[in-house]
């Protein structure tokens, strides 16, 4: 996503700084000290808010590890969590593979997925 697209969904430098300062809610994945992915959750809203992996590192398990880390943080506070993503995307396939379901179409080609605490 571009900076403008991220900003349109609320991912701004200010929003990230506020979220990170309030609770442990953001993680990065690194390879040889290079950031290759990151994830963020909204702990108050039980939402996996953002998860991105550089294209050249997709398919290596980084997204799965970041998702599981987010799930642990969310399920410490909530019995269920949710996320929104583009239907048909690699991300949607990953989340479904990791047990996210109860799929609801929310418009513009996006879906909402939910997962219950194990």
C-alpha positions as semicolon CSV with decimal commas, in nm:
position;residue;x (nm);y (nm);z (nm)
1;X;0,000;0,000;0,000
2;X;0,110;0,355;-0,060
3;X;0,147;0,612;0,218
4;X;-0,176;0,775;0,099
5;X;-0,364;0,443;0,109
6;X;-0,233;0,373;0,459
7;X;-0,329;0,722;0,572
8;X;-0,682;0,672;0,435
9;X;-0,731;0,377;0,673
10;X;-0,578;0,555;0,971
11;X;-0,220;0,430;0,952
12;X;-0,035;0,758;0,999
13;X;0,291;0,830;1,180
14;X;0,093;1,003;1,454
15;X;-0,150;0,711;1,498
16;X;0,135;0,462;1,512
17;X;0,327;0,668;1,768
18;X;0,019;0,698;1,989
19;X;-0,061;0,326;1,967
20;X;0,294;0,212;2,035
21;X;0,332;0,442;2,334
22;X;0,013;0,313;2,500
23;X;0,076;-0,065;2,501
24;X;0,284;-0,335;2,336
25;X;0,094;-0,353;2,011
26;X;0,344;-0,342;1,726
27;X;0,609;-0,586;1,613
28;X;0,867;-0,597;1,337
29;X;1,028;-0,893;1,164
30;X;1,392;-0,860;1,069
31;X;1,641;-1,055;0,862
32;X;2,005;-0,957;0,906
33;X;1,894;-0,637;1,082
34;X;1,669;-0,535;0,790
35;X;1,301;-0,482;0,869
36;X;1,110;-0,713;0,633
37;X;0,766;-0,699;0,792
38;X;0,557;-0,545;1,066
39;X;0,225;-0,595;1,239
40;X;0,001;-0,389;1,466
41;X;-0,304;-0,463;1,676
42;X;-0,564;-0,239;1,836
43;X;-0,579;-0,391;2,183
44;X;-0,889;-0,194;2,283
45;X;-1,089;-0,298;1,977
46;X;-0,958;-0,659;1,952
47;X;-0,842;-0,592;1,597
48;X;-0,543;-0,712;1,399
49;X;-0,502;-0,370;1,244
50;X;-0,207;-0,404;1,005
51;X;0,031;-0,672;0,884
52;X;0,269;-0,624;0,596
53;X;0,565;-0,825;0,464
54;X;0,797;-0,706;0,190
55;X;0,702;-0,885;-0,134
56;X;1,044;-1,045;-0,172
57;X;0,998;-1,211;0,170
58;X;0,641;-1,336;0,125
59;X;0,595;-1,712;0,151
60;X;0,877;-1,754;0,405
61;X;0,660;-1,782;0,719
62;X;0,708;-1,424;0,833
63;X;0,339;-1,337;0,798
64;X;0,239;-1,650;0,991
65;X;0,477;-1,570;1,276
66;X;0,361;-1,208;1,294
67;X;-0,004;-1,318;1,288
68;X;0,051;-1,564;1,575
69;X;0,227;-1,294;1,777
70;X;-0,068;-1,061;1,722
71;X;-0,314;-1,335;1,816
72;X;-0,135;-1,400;2,147
73;X;-0,156;-1,031;2,239
74;X;-0,521;-1,003;2,138
75;X;-0,633;-1,326;2,306
76;X;-0,469;-1,224;2,635
77;X;-0,736;-0,952;2,654
78;X;-1,027;-1,072;2,440
79;X;-1,214;-1,397;2,368
80;X;-1,225;-1,313;1,996
81;X;-1,046;-1,090;1,747
82;X;-1,120;-0,951;1,402
83;X;-0,949;-0,808;1,096
84;X;-1,038;-0,670;0,757
85;X;-0,857;-0,748;0,433
86;X;-0,912;-0,772;0,059
87;X;-1,100;-1,083;-0,048
88;X;-0,886;-1,298;-0,276
89;X;-0,560;-1,150;-0,149
90;X;-0,260;-1,349;-0,029
91;X;-0,333;-1,207;0,315
92;X;-0,689;-1,344;0,311
93;X;-0,558;-1,688;0,215
94;X;-0,301;-1,673;0,496
95;X;-0,557;-1,573;0,758
96;X;-0,800;-1,845;0,648
97;X;-0,516;-2,100;0,664
98;X;-0,443;-1,985;1,021
99;X;-0,804;-2,039;1,129
100;X;-0,965;-1,700;1,077
101;X;-1,322;-1,738;0,954
102;X;-1,682;-1,622;0,996
103;X;-1,625;-1,428;0,677
104;X;-1,845;-1,126;0,605
105;X;-1,825;-0,911;0,292
106;X;-1,798;-0,545;0,391
107;X;-1,790;-0,383;0,048
108;X;-1,534;-0,266;-0,206
109;X;-1,398;-0,622;-0,231
110;X;-1,303;-0,636;0,137
111;X;-1,398;-0,895;0,397
112;X;-1,404;-0,912;0,774
113;X;-1,264;-1,226;0,937
114;X;-1,295;-1,333;1,299
115;X;-1,109;-1,578;1,518
116;X;-1,197;-1,715;1,860
117;X;-0,945;-1,764;2,138
118;X;-0,831;-2,129;2,130
